[in-house]
GROMACS .gro file of C-alpha atoms in nm:
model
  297
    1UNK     CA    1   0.000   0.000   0.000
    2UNK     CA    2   0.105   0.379  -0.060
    3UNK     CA    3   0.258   0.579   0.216
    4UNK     CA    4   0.007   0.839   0.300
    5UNK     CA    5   0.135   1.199   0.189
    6UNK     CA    6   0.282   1.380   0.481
    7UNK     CA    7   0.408   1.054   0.631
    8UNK     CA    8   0.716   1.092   0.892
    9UNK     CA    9   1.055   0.991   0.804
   10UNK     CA   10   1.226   0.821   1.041
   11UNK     CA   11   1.451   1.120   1.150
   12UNK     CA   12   1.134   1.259   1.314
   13UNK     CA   13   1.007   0.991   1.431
   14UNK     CA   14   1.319   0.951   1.649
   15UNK     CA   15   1.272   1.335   1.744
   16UNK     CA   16   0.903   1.251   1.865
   17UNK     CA   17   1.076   1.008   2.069
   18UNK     CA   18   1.250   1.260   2.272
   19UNK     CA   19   0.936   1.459   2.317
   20UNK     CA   20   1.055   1.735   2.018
   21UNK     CA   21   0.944   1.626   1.690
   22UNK     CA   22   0.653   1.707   1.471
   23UNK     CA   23   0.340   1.388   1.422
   24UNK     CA   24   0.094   1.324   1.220
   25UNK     CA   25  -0.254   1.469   1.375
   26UNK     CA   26  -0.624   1.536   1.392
   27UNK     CA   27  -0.743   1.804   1.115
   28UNK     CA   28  -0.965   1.938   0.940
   29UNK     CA   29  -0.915   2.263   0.706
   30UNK     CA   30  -1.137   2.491   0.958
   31UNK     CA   31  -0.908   2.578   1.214
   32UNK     CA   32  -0.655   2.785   1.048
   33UNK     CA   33  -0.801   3.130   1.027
   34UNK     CA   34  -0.828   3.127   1.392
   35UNK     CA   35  -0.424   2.981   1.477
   36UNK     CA   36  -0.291   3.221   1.582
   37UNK     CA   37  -0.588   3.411   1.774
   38UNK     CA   38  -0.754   3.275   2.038
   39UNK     CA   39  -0.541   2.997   2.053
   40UNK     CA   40  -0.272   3.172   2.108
   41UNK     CA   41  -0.438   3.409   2.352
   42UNK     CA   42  -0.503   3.130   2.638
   43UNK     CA   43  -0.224   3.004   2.877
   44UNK     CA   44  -0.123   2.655   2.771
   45UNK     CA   45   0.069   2.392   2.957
   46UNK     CA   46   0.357   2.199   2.871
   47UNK     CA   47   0.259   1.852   2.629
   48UNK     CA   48   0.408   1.562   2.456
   49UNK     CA   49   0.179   1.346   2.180
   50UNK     CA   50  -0.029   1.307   1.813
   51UNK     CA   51  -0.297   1.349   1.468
   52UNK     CA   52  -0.565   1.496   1.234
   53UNK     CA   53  -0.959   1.563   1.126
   54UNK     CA   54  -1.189   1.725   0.869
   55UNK     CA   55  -1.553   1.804   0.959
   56UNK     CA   56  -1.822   1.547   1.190
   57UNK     CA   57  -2.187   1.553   1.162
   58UNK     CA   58  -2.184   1.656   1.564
   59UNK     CA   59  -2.171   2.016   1.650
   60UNK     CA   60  -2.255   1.973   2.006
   61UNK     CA   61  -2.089   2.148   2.303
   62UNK     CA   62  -1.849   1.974   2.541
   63UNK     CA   63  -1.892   2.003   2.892
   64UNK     CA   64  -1.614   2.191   3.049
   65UNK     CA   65  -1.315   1.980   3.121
   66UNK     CA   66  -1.304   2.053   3.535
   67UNK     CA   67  -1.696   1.936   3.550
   68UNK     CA   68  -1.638   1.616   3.328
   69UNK     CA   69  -1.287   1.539   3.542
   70UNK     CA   70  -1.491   1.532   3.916
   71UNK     CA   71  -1.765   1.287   3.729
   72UNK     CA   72  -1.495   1.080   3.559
   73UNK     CA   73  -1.333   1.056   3.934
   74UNK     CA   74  -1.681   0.920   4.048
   75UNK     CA   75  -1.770   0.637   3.809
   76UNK     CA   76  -1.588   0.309   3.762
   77UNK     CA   77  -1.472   0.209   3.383
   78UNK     CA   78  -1.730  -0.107   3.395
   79UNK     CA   79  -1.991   0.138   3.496
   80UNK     CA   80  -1.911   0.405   3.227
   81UNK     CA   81  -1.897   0.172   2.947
   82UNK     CA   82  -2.190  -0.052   3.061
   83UNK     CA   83  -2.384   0.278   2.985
   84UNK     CA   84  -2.218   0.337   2.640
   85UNK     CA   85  -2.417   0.089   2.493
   86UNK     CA   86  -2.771   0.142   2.711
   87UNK     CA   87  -2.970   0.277   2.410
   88UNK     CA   88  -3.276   0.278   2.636
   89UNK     CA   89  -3.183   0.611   2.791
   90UNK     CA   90  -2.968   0.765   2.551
   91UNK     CA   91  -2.793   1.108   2.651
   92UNK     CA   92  -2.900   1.390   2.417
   93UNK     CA   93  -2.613   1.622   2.486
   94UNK     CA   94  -2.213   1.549   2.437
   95UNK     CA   95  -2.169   1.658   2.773
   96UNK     CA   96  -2.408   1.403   2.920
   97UNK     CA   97  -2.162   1.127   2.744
   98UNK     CA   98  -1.896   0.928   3.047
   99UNK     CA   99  -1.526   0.994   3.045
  100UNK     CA  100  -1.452   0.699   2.801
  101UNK     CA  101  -1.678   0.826   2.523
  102UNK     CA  102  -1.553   1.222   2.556
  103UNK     CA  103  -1.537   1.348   2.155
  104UNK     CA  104  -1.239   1.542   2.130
  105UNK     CA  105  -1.223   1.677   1.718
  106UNK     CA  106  -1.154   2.036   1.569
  107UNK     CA  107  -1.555   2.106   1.628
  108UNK     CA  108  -1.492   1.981   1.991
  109UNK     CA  109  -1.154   2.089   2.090
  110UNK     CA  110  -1.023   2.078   2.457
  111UNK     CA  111  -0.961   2.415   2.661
  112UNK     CA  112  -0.561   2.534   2.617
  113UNK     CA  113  -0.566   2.480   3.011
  114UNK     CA  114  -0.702   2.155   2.986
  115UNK     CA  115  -0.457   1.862   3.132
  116UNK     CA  116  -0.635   1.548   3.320
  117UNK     CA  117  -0.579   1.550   3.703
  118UNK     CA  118  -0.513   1.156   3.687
  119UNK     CA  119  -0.272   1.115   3.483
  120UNK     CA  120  -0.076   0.774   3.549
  121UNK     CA  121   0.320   0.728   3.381
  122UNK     CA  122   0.328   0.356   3.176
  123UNK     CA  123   0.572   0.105   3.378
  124UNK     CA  124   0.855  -0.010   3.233
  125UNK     CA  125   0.812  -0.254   3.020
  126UNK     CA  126   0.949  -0.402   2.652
  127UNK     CA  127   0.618  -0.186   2.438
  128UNK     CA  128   0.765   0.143   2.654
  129UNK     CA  129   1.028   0.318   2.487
  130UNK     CA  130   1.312   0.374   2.704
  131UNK     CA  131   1.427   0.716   2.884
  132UNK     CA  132   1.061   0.804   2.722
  133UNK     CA  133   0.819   0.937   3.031
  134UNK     CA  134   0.512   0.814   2.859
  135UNK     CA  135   0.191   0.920   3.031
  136UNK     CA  136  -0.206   0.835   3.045
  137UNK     CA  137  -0.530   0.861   3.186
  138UNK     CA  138  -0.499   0.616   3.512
  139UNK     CA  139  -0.790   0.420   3.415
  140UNK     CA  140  -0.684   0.289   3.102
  141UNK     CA  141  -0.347   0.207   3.208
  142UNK     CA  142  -0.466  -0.171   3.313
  143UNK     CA  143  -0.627  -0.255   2.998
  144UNK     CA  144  -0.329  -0.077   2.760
  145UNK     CA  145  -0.074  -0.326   2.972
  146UNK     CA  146  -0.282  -0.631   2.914
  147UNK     CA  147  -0.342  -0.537   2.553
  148UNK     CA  148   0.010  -0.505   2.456
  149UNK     CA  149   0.076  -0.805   2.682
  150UNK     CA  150  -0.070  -1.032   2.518
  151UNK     CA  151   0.057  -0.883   2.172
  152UNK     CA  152   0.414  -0.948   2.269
  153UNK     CA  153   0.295  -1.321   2.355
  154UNK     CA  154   0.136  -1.364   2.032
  155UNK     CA  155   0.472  -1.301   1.900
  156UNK     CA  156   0.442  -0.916   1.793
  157UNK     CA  157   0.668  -0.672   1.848
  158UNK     CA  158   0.432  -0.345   1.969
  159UNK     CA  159   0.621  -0.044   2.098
  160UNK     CA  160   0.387   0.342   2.237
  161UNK     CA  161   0.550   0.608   2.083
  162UNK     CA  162   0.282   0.828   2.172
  163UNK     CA  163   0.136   0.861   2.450
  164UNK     CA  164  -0.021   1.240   2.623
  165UNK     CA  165   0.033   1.554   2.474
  166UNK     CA  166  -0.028   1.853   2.616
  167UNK     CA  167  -0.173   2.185   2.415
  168UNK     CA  168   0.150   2.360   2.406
  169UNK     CA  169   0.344   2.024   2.256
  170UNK     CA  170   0.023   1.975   1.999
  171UNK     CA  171   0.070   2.351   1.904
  172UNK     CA  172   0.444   2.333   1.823
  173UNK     CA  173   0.372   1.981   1.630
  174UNK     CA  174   0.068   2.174   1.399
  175UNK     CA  175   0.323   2.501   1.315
  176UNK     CA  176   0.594   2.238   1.246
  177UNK     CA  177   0.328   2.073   1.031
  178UNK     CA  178   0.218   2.403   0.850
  179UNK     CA  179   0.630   2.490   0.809
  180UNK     CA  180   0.651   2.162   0.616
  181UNK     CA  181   0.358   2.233   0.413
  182UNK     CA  182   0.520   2.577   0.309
  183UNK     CA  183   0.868   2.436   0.264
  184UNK     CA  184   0.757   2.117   0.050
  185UNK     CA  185   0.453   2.157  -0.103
  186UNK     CA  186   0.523   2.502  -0.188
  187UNK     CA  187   0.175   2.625  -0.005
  188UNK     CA  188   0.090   2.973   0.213
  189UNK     CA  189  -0.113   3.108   0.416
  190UNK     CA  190  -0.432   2.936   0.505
  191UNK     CA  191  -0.389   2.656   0.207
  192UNK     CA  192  -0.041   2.551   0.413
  193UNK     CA  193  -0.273   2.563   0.716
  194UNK     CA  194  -0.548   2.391   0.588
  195UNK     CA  195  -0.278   2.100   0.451
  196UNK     CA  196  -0.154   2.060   0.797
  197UNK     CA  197  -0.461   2.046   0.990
  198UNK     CA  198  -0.522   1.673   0.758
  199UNK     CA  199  -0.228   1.514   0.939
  200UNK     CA  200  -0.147   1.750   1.247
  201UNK     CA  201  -0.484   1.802   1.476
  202UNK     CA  202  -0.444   2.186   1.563
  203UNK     CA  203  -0.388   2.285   1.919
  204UNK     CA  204  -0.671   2.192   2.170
  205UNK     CA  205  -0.846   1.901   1.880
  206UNK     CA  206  -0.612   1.623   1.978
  207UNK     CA  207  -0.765   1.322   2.142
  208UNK     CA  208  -0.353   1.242   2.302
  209UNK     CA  209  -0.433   1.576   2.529
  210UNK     CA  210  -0.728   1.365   2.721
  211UNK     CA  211  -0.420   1.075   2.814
  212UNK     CA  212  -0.732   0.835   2.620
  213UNK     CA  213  -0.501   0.763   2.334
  214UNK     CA  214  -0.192   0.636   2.240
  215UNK     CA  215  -0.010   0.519   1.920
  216UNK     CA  216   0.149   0.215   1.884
  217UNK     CA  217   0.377   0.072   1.609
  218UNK     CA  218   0.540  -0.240   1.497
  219UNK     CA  219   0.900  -0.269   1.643
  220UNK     CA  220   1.028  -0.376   1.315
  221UNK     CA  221   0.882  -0.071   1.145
  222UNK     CA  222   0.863   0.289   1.319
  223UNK     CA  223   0.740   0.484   1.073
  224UNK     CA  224   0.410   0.670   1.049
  225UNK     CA  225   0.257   0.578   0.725
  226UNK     CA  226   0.020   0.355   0.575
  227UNK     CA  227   0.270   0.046   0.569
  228UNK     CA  228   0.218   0.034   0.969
  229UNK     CA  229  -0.137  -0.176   0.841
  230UNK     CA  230   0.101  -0.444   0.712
  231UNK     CA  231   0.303  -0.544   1.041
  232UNK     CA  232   0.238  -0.799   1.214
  233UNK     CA  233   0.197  -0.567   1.548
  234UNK     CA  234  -0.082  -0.366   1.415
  235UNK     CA  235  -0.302  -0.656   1.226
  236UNK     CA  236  -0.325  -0.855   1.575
  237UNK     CA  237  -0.408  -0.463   1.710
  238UNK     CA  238  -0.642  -0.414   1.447
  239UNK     CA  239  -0.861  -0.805   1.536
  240UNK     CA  240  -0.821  -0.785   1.909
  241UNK     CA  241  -0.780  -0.404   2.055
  242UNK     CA  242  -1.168  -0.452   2.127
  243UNK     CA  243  -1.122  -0.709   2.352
  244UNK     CA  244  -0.947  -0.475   2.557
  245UNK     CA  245  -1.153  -0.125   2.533
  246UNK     CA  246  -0.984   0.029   2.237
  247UNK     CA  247  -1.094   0.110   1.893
  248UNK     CA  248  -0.878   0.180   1.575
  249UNK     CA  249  -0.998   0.573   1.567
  250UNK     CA  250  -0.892   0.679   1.196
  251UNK     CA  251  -1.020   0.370   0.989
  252UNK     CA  252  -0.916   0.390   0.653
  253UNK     CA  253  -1.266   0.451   0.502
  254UNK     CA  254  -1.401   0.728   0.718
  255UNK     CA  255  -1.175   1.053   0.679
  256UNK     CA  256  -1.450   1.200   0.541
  257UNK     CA  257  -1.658   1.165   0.836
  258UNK     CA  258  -1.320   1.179   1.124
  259UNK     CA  259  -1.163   1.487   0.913
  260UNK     CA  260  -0.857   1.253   0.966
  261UNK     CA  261  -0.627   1.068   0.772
  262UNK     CA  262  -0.596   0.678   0.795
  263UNK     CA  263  -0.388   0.589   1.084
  264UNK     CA  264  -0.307   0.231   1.141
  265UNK     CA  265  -0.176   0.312   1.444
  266UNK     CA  266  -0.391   0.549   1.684
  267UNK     CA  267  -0.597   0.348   1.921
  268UNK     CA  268  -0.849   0.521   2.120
  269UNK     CA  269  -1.002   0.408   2.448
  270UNK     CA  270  -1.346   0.363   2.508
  271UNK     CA  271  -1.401   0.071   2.778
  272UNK     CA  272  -1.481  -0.284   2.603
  273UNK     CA  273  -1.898  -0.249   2.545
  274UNK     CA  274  -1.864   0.085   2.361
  275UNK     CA  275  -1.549  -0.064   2.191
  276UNK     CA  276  -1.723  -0.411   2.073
  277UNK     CA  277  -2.028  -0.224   1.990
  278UNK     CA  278  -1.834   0.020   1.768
  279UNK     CA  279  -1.613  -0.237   1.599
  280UNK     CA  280  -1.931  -0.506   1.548
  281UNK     CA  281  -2.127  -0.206   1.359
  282UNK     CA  282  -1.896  -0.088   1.134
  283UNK     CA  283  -1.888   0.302   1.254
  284UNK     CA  284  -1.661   0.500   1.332
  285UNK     CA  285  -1.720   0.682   1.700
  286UNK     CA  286  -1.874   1.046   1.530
  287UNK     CA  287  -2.105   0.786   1.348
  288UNK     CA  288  -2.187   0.551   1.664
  289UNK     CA  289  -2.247   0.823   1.908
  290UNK     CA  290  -2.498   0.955   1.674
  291UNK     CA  291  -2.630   0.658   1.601
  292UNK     CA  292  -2.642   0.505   1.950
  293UNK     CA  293  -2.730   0.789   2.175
  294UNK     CA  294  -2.904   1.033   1.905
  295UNK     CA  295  -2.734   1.367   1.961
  296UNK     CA  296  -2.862   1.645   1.875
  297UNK     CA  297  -2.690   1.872   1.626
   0.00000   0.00000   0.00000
């Protein structure tokens, strides 16, 4: 298969590594008359993480990300994702949606001063990279391990080489992004921008700033592109990251919908109902929240 356009060379892939180098993203060609405005307006914090998105069929607010931290404190993962999949009293509001299912795209981006209060480092193991401080939301962190566990038995060679990001680090990843776009493709302005924003989510539109996601590659093959789908790693990812809560986020047939490029390698958490119903019907999670709880536009 093709490499996808912007994919990273392996020079900044080792740079991501060590927390400085530029990743493919979230994006969608919306955000750029606005860069350097508001978002640049807001204190940020300091980040480390991933990808990209065009436009959703949900406009919906967000709750604020203090009020949906306290509830995410209160309820267990079991309980959260049991009631992903209760259609009998579906929410009508993205804010009404558990921690697990939280929609985090360029029409629902996260506040600059948004990091979560429970964030949990990965322990050292052979899928960590080393001298890497690799970071995520606590309650996922038993499910990740036993996920890429049970890879590595099944012979594959998985390795996190993203992990969370905060605004700041998304920010400098997205100009990096739109530099590229200048230098190589010969773009400016808002068409550079709007280039970017397809493989580089813009600041605050990252799902790696909720600690939720992570991408993982094959250890035989680090770099970002479309050949990922043909390791060994990411087809045992692709059959059984259900099993264990996560979902392949950027299938290769819904950009349109995601905004997002295909990425074989960013796996989303969203406890194991939501994830089994998600993967069993086909949609991606714009499409199943929709579908399953009926939000309102």
């Amino acid at each position: 298969m093709s490499n996808a356009p912007f994919a990273l060379d392996r020079r900044e892939f080792i740079a991501l590594a060590g927390g400085l180098a530029a990743v493919l993203v979230i994006g969608d060609g919306a955000y750029f008359a606005s860069r350097r405005s508001a978002a640049h307006a807001q204190p940020v914090p300091s980040e480390s993480s991933t990808l990209t998105q065009p436009a959703t069929p949900l406009n919906g607010a967000i709750a604020s990300s203090n009020a949906e931290a306290t509830s995410a404190a209160a309820a267990s993962p079991e309980t959260e994702s049991a009631a992903a999949t209760n259609s009998e009293t579906p929410s009508t509001t993205l804010e009404d949606l558990p921690w697990n299912l939280r929609l985090v795209n360029r029409e629902h981006p996260l506040d600059a001063d948004f990091e979560p209060n429970n964030l949990a480092e990965l322990p050292g193991a052979s899928w960590v990279e080393p001298h890497v401080n690799h970071r995520v939301d606590a309650r996922i962190v038993e499910d990740l391990a036993a996920m890429l566990t049970a890879a590595e038995a099944a012979g594959t060679h998985p390795i996190i080489c993203s992990s969370f990001r905060t605004y700041d680090y998304q920010e400098n990843l997205f100009e990096n992004r739109i530099e590229r776009a200048e230098r190589e493709e010969h773009l400016e302005g808002t068409d550079a921008e709007e280039a970017a924003t397809f493989w580089v989510a813009p600041p605050g539109a990252s799902e790696h700033q909720t600690g939720l996601a992570v991408d993982i590659v094959d250890a035989n093959y680090l770099e970002l592109d479309e050949g990922q789908e043909e390791t060994a790693t990411q087809q045992w990812l692709m059959i059984h990251c259900a099993e264990y809560g996560f979902i392949l986020r950027y299938p290769t047939d819904k950009s349109a919908t995601t905004g997002i490029g295909y990425e074989p390698w960013h796996y989303r958490y969203v406890g194991k109902e939501a994830a089994s119903a998600i993967t069993q019907s086909g949609l991606c999670l714009e499409e199943w929240l929709v579908e399953t709880y009926h939000i309102q536009a």
